[in-house]
Short mmCIF file of C-alpha atoms and ligand atoms in Angstrom, two decimals:
data_model
loop_
_atom_site.label_atom_id
_atom_site.label_comp_id
_atom_site.label_asym_id
_atom_site.label_seq_id
_atom_site.Cartn_x
_atom_site.Cartn_y
_atom_site.Cartn_z
CA MET Q 1 91.49 120.71 89.60
CA SER Q 2 91.39 118.17 92.40
CA VAL Q 3 89.41 115.20 93.67
CA THR Q 4 88.25 115.23 97.29
CA VAL Q 5 87.69 111.85 98.94
CA VAL Q 6 86.31 110.94 102.32
CA GLY Q 7 86.59 107.35 103.53
CA SER Q 8 88.55 105.11 105.82
CA ILE Q 9 92.28 105.53 106.24
CA ALA Q 10 93.15 102.32 107.99
CA PHE Q 11 95.40 99.58 109.15
CA ASP Q 12 94.34 96.19 107.83
CA ALA Q 13 95.12 92.65 108.94
CA VAL Q 14 94.46 90.28 106.05
CA ARG Q 15 94.67 86.53 105.50
CA THR Q 16 94.41 85.08 101.98
CA PRO Q 17 95.27 81.58 100.69
CA PHE Q 18 98.61 83.07 99.61
CA GLY Q 19 99.77 84.59 102.87
CA SER Q 20 98.88 87.12 105.49
CA ARG Q 21 99.75 90.55 106.84
CA GLU Q 22 99.22 91.48 110.50
CA ARG Q 23 99.10 95.20 109.93
CA MET Q 24 99.42 97.07 106.67
CA LEU Q 25 98.35 100.47 105.43
CA GLY Q 26 94.84 100.26 103.96
CA GLY Q 27 91.46 101.91 104.00
CA ALA Q 28 89.06 102.82 101.25
CA ALA Q 29 90.31 106.41 100.89
CA THR Q 30 93.93 105.24 100.82
CA HIS Q 31 93.38 102.75 97.99
CA PHE Q 32 91.26 105.29 96.12
CA ALA Q 33 93.93 108.00 96.45
CA LEU Q 34 96.72 105.76 95.23
CA ALA Q 35 94.79 105.07 92.04
CA ALA Q 36 93.13 108.48 91.42
CA SER Q 37 96.45 110.29 91.91
CA PHE Q 38 97.46 109.08 88.43
CA PHE Q 39 94.85 111.47 87.02
CA ASP Q 40 94.62 114.47 89.31
CA GLU Q 41 95.50 115.89 92.72
CA VAL Q 42 93.67 113.93 95.40
CA ARG Q 43 92.60 115.43 98.74
CA PRO Q 44 91.65 112.78 101.34
CA VAL Q 45 89.55 113.90 104.32
CA GLY Q 46 89.69 111.78 107.48
CA PRO Q 47 91.31 111.16 110.83
CA VAL Q 48 94.27 108.96 111.82
CA GLY Q 49 95.64 108.14 115.26
CA ASP Q 50 99.11 108.73 116.58
CA ASP Q 51 99.97 105.18 115.57
CA PHE Q 52 99.96 106.45 111.94
CA THR Q 53 103.65 106.91 111.06
CA GLU Q 54 105.42 109.34 108.75
CA GLU Q 55 106.08 106.40 106.41
CA ASP Q 56 102.33 105.68 106.23
CA MET Q 57 101.69 109.35 105.48
CA ALA Q 58 104.38 109.27 102.78
CA VAL Q 59 102.60 106.36 101.04
CA LEU Q 60 99.31 108.27 101.19
CA GLN Q 61 101.10 111.26 99.63
CA THR Q 62 102.23 109.21 96.60
CA ARG Q 63 101.94 111.20 93.34
CA GLY Q 64 101.18 114.46 95.14
CA THR Q 65 98.13 113.51 97.19
CA ALA Q 66 97.52 116.49 99.50
CA THR Q 67 97.07 115.41 103.11
CA ASP Q 68 96.18 118.81 104.68
CA ASP Q 69 92.75 117.43 105.62
CA VAL Q 70 94.08 114.22 107.18
CA GLU Q 71 93.64 115.02 110.85
CA ARG Q 72 95.99 113.43 113.37
CA VAL Q 73 94.01 112.79 116.56
CA ALA Q 74 96.30 112.92 119.62
CA GLY Q 75 95.85 109.84 121.77
CA GLY Q 76 93.63 108.23 119.10
CA LYS Q 77 93.96 104.93 117.25
CA THR Q 78 93.69 104.62 113.48
CA PHE Q 79 90.68 102.71 112.01
CA PHE Q 80 91.42 98.98 112.05
CA TRP Q 81 89.91 96.27 109.86
CA SER Q 82 90.67 92.59 109.61
CA GLY Q 83 89.40 90.12 107.05
CA GLU Q 84 89.93 86.60 105.75
CA TYR Q 85 89.40 85.38 102.17
CA ALA Q 86 87.99 82.03 101.07
CA ASP Q 87 90.04 79.85 98.74
CA ASN Q 88 88.37 81.26 95.60
CA LEU Q 89 89.23 84.83 96.77
CA ASN Q 90 85.79 86.11 95.73
CA SER Q 91 84.22 85.92 99.16
CA ARG Q 92 85.63 87.23 102.40
CA GLU Q 93 84.67 87.40 106.02
CA THR Q 94 85.19 90.52 108.10
CA LEU Q 95 86.75 89.49 111.42
CA VAL Q 96 87.19 92.88 113.09
CA THR Q 97 86.06 96.46 112.39
CA GLU Q 98 87.27 99.11 114.86
CA LEU Q 99 86.17 102.61 113.83
CA ASN Q 100 88.42 104.20 116.52
CA VAL Q 101 89.15 107.82 115.50
CA PHE Q 102 86.25 107.72 113.00
CA GLU Q 103 83.75 107.33 115.84
CA GLN Q 104 83.90 110.98 116.97
CA PHE Q 105 85.15 112.47 113.70
CA GLU Q 106 83.59 115.68 112.42
CA PRO Q 107 84.98 116.64 109.04
CA LYS Q 108 86.44 120.14 108.73
CA LEU Q 109 87.33 120.68 105.10
CA SER Q 110 89.89 123.17 103.87
CA GLU Q 111 88.75 125.63 101.23
CA ALA Q 112 90.74 123.71 98.59
CA SER Q 113 88.92 120.44 99.36
CA ARG Q 114 85.53 122.17 99.44
CA GLN Q 115 86.21 123.63 95.98
CA SER Q 116 87.02 120.30 94.27
CA ASP Q 117 85.14 119.64 91.03
CA VAL Q 118 84.94 115.94 91.71
CA LEU Q 119 84.09 114.20 94.99
CA PHE Q 120 84.24 110.55 95.96
CA LEU Q 121 82.49 109.32 99.10
CA ALA Q 122 84.48 106.15 99.76
CA ASN Q 123 83.19 103.57 102.17
CA ILE Q 124 82.57 104.94 105.70
CA GLN Q 125 79.51 105.77 107.86
CA PRO Q 126 76.87 107.30 105.52
CA GLU Q 127 76.30 110.24 107.91
CA LEU Q 128 79.94 111.18 107.48
CA GLN Q 129 79.70 110.81 103.70
CA LEU Q 130 76.67 113.10 103.70
CA ALA Q 131 78.37 115.73 105.88
CA VAL Q 132 81.23 115.94 103.38
CA ARG Q 133 78.84 115.89 100.41
CA GLU Q 134 77.01 118.90 101.83
CA GLU Q 135 80.25 120.85 102.28
CA CYS Q 136 81.42 120.25 98.71
CA THR Q 137 78.91 122.50 97.01
CA ALA Q 138 81.16 123.11 93.98
CA ALA Q 139 81.39 119.43 93.01
CA LYS Q 140 80.23 118.73 89.44
CA PHE Q 141 80.51 114.94 89.69
CA VAL Q 142 79.95 113.01 92.91
CA ALA Q 143 80.33 109.24 93.18
CA MET Q 144 80.09 106.98 96.19
CA ASP Q 145 80.66 103.47 97.52
CA SER Q 146 79.32 101.69 100.61
CA MET Q 147 79.09 98.17 101.99
CA ASP Q 148 76.74 95.56 103.49
CA LEU Q 149 77.47 96.77 107.05
CA TRP Q 150 75.91 100.20 106.38
CA ILE Q 151 73.03 98.72 104.36
CA ASN Q 152 72.22 96.66 107.45
CA ILE Q 153 72.75 99.16 110.26
CA ALA Q 154 72.29 102.59 108.64
CA HIS Q 155 69.92 101.97 105.71
CA ASP Q 156 67.98 105.24 105.92
CA ALA Q 157 71.07 107.42 106.23
CA LEU Q 158 72.62 105.54 103.32
CA VAL Q 159 69.56 106.10 101.10
CA ARG Q 160 69.59 109.81 102.01
CA THR Q 161 73.24 110.02 101.00
CA ILE Q 162 72.75 108.11 97.74
CA ARG Q 163 70.02 110.57 96.75
CA THR Q 164 72.61 113.40 96.78
CA VAL Q 165 75.15 111.84 94.37
CA ASP Q 166 75.49 111.22 90.62
CA CYS Q 167 76.99 107.75 90.61
CA LEU Q 168 76.87 104.73 92.93
CA ILE Q 169 79.64 102.12 92.72
CA LEU Q 170 78.67 99.02 94.71
CA ASN Q 171 79.06 95.22 94.66
CA ASP Q 172 76.29 93.48 92.72
CA GLU Q 173 74.99 91.63 95.79
CA GLU Q 174 74.96 94.85 97.79
CA LEU Q 175 72.91 96.58 95.07
CA GLU Q 176 70.33 93.83 95.35
CA MET Q 177 70.39 93.98 99.16
CA LEU Q 178 70.05 97.77 99.18
CA THR Q 179 67.02 97.84 96.88
CA GLY Q 180 65.45 94.47 97.73
CA ARG Q 181 65.47 93.66 94.00
CA PRO Q 182 66.27 90.10 92.89
CA THR Q 183 68.68 90.92 90.05
CA THR Q 184 71.46 93.44 89.57
CA VAL Q 185 69.73 94.87 86.49
CA ALA Q 186 66.48 95.46 88.39
CA ALA Q 187 68.44 97.01 91.29
CA ALA Q 188 70.32 99.34 88.93
CA ARG Q 189 67.08 100.40 87.20
CA GLU Q 190 65.49 101.16 90.56
CA LEU Q 191 68.51 103.26 91.60
CA LEU Q 192 68.49 105.21 88.32
CA GLY Q 193 64.88 105.99 89.21
CA TRP Q 194 66.11 107.62 92.45
CA GLY Q 195 67.87 110.25 90.34
CA LEU Q 196 71.32 108.69 89.94
CA LYS Q 197 72.94 109.24 86.53
CA ALA Q 198 75.03 106.08 86.71
CA VAL Q 199 75.30 102.86 88.68
CA VAL Q 200 78.36 100.62 88.55
CA ALA Q 201 77.92 97.04 89.74
CA LYS Q 202 81.25 95.56 90.86
CA GLN Q 203 81.37 91.81 90.33
CA GLY Q 204 84.72 90.93 91.91
CA LYS Q 205 86.85 88.71 89.71
CA TYR Q 206 84.12 88.75 87.03
CA GLY Q 207 84.48 92.47 86.31
CA ALA Q 208 82.01 95.35 86.48
CA THR Q 209 78.88 96.58 84.70
CA LEU Q 210 77.89 100.20 84.09
CA PHE Q 211 74.24 101.22 83.92
CA THR Q 212 73.16 104.68 82.74
CA GLY Q 213 69.84 105.96 81.48
CA ASP Q 214 71.17 105.38 77.94
CA ASP Q 215 72.75 101.96 77.92
CA VAL Q 216 74.59 99.14 79.70
CA PHE Q 217 78.32 98.43 79.41
CA ALA Q 218 79.91 95.30 80.88
CA LEU Q 219 83.67 94.82 81.17
CA PRO Q 220 85.30 91.64 82.44
CA ALA Q 221 88.17 91.83 84.91
CA TYR Q 222 91.66 91.95 83.40
CA PRO Q 223 92.69 88.27 83.06
CA LEU Q 224 95.34 87.50 85.68
CA GLU Q 225 97.02 84.20 86.35
CA HIS Q 226 98.00 85.05 89.93
CA VAL Q 227 95.96 87.00 92.46
CA VAL Q 228 97.37 87.49 95.96
CA ASP Q 229 95.12 89.90 97.89
CA PRO Q 230 91.86 91.48 96.63
CA THR Q 231 91.66 93.97 99.54
CA GLY Q 232 91.05 97.43 98.19
CA ALA Q 233 90.31 96.28 94.64
CA GLY Q 234 86.94 98.05 94.69
CA ASP Q 235 88.44 101.29 95.94
CA THR Q 236 91.27 101.09 93.44
CA PHE Q 237 88.70 100.53 90.68
CA ALA Q 238 86.82 103.60 91.92
CA GLY Q 239 90.07 105.60 91.93
CA GLY Q 240 90.71 104.76 88.29
CA PHE Q 241 87.09 105.31 87.28
CA VAL Q 242 86.52 108.59 89.12
CA GLY Q 243 90.08 109.77 88.37
CA TYR Q 244 89.45 109.37 84.65
CA VAL Q 245 86.21 111.38 84.90
CA ALA Q 246 88.10 114.12 86.80
CA ALA Q 247 90.79 114.18 84.12
CA GLN Q 248 88.03 114.83 81.53
CA GLY Q 249 86.74 117.79 83.55
CA GLY Q 250 83.93 116.09 85.50
CA ASP Q 251 81.21 117.86 83.48
CA ASP Q 252 78.19 115.61 83.25
CA PRO Q 253 80.01 112.53 81.85
CA GLY Q 254 77.90 110.51 79.42
CA HIS Q 255 77.71 106.77 78.81
CA GLU Q 256 80.76 106.64 76.51
CA GLU Q 257 83.03 108.59 78.79
CA LEU Q 258 81.97 106.44 81.76
CA SER Q 259 82.62 103.28 79.70
CA ARG Q 260 86.16 104.47 79.05
CA ALA Q 261 86.51 105.24 82.75
CA MET Q 262 85.56 101.59 83.43
CA ALA Q 263 88.66 100.45 81.54
CA TYR Q 264 90.93 102.57 83.74
CA GLY Q 265 89.21 101.34 86.89
CA THR Q 266 89.56 97.75 85.72
CA ALA Q 267 93.24 98.11 84.79
CA LEU Q 268 94.14 99.76 88.09
CA ALA Q 269 92.23 97.19 90.16
CA SER Q 270 94.10 94.40 88.36
CA PHE Q 271 97.41 95.70 89.67
CA ASN Q 272 96.08 96.15 93.20
CA VAL Q 273 95.25 92.45 93.60
CA GLU Q 274 98.69 91.23 92.50
CA GLU Q 275 100.28 92.00 95.88
CA PHE Q 276 99.18 92.75 99.45
CA GLY Q 277 97.53 96.05 100.34
CA THR Q 278 98.98 99.13 98.70
CA GLU Q 279 102.30 97.49 97.76
CA ARG Q 280 101.77 97.14 94.01
CA VAL Q 281 99.88 100.35 93.21
CA ALA Q 282 102.32 102.46 95.25
CA ARG Q 283 105.11 101.65 92.76
CA LEU Q 284 102.96 101.35 89.63
CA THR Q 285 103.83 103.41 86.54
CA ALA Q 286 101.64 105.25 84.04
CA ASP Q 287 103.05 103.12 81.20
CA GLU Q 288 101.98 99.91 82.91
CA ILE Q 289 98.42 101.24 83.24
CA ALA Q 290 98.30 102.36 79.60
CA GLU Q 291 99.43 98.91 78.47
CA ARG Q 292 96.62 97.12 80.35
CA VAL Q 293 93.99 99.62 79.21
CA SER Q 294 95.00 99.02 75.63
CA ASP Q 295 94.97 95.23 76.23
CA LEU Q 296 91.42 95.56 77.55
CA HIS Q 297 90.33 97.43 74.44
CA ARG Q 298 91.91 94.81 72.22
CA MET Q 299 90.45 91.88 74.15
CA THR Q 300 86.90 93.19 74.36
CA ALA Q 301 86.36 94.86 70.98
CA PHE Q 302 84.99 92.72 68.18
CA SER Q 303 83.35 93.51 64.89
CA GLU Q 304 79.98 92.14 63.98
CA ALA Q 305 79.75 89.55 61.20
CA PRO Q 306 76.13 88.42 61.12
CA VAL Q 307 75.15 85.04 59.72
CA ALA Q 308 71.72 84.07 58.47
CA LEU Q 309 70.11 82.43 61.45
CA ARG Q 310 67.63 79.59 61.02
CA GLY Q 311 64.18 79.87 62.42
P1 AMP R 401 87.48 96.67 99.32
O1 AMP R 401 88.31 95.43 99.30
O2 AMP R 401 87.55 97.49 98.08
O3 AMP R 401 86.09 96.42 99.79
O4 AMP R 401 88.11 97.63 100.44
C1 AMP R 401 88.76 97.13 101.57
C2 AMP R 401 89.18 98.32 102.43
O5 AMP R 401 88.02 98.86 103.05
C3 AMP R 401 90.14 97.91 103.54
O6 AMP R 401 91.38 98.55 103.32
C4 AMP R 401 89.46 98.35 104.84
O7 AMP R 401 90.31 99.10 105.66
C5 AMP R 401 88.28 99.17 104.39
N1 AMP R 401 87.07 98.85 105.16
C6 AMP R 401 86.63 97.63 105.55
N2 AMP R 401 85.48 97.73 106.28
C7 AMP R 401 85.20 99.06 106.33
C8 AMP R 401 84.14 99.82 106.94
N3 AMP R 401 83.17 99.27 107.68
N4 AMP R 401 84.14 101.17 106.76
C9 AMP R 401 85.11 101.74 106.05
N5 AMP R 401 86.14 101.08 105.47
C10 AMP R 401 86.19 99.76 105.61
#
């Protein structure tokens, strides 16, 4: 089995209160692949320029990620993004977005990528996400992400794409912006009404909440004393979440399975933010993930002991 992902493969320039990097490997599909590769073979689809080195490709190939569908565009420049974080690390400003090779990109998927059981449409132009969605006719579970930029400039295309997937993973504020609803719960309900089976609201350092037709499951972020760079945390979360679903077969996951997937997403994202870019997750081990998942279970499970309430 494998997981196909389309999304940015990028170079990022990032400034946080704890330091900066002028140019590091990044991109939504890259962060997703580094996390999901703990569960299954990942097949990223997307272009890079000739500034993308063999070392960058080697990082993308960590844990067997298959890069046959990463197209090197001769004379092209890799997607570039630059952002700066506020002191509390929960809000950031995008300084530069250069689509570069993504501007003219037309996805040509190999048979292996088209046959994947699980598909993740990581953040990129919604038209591109939809083109890949339509090619992956064998996918049993399809999840996607997006961002405020596309809600603002490509709303209709984004809505069309959302209507073709099973699960939307988006920041809480973006869910509200997308639907025009005043609360995350109302936004999630509206989206479930569009035919989605699950909505995950990412809440940055506060964690994430899962909404399905059956129930709601909220999980706080893994408690960390030091956070260095949140870039890619959402994509890493998605890699853990979708990777877990793929490892279970991807067949119509229910509320409980998706709740367990939330713990893997949360654990993986917690490692991502401890260092810049891909640095921490690239050398992460399976044992380290298992330890944090089990910590999360211990910290969030409690047994009920009702008291007689007055009134
Ligand atoms: P996250 O912190 O999870 O939102 O993801 C940050 C990653 O998304 C960075 O590595 C960027 O390269 C990538 N990114 C930022 N803006 C865009 C965009 N407009 N389209 C696609 N990817 C983007």
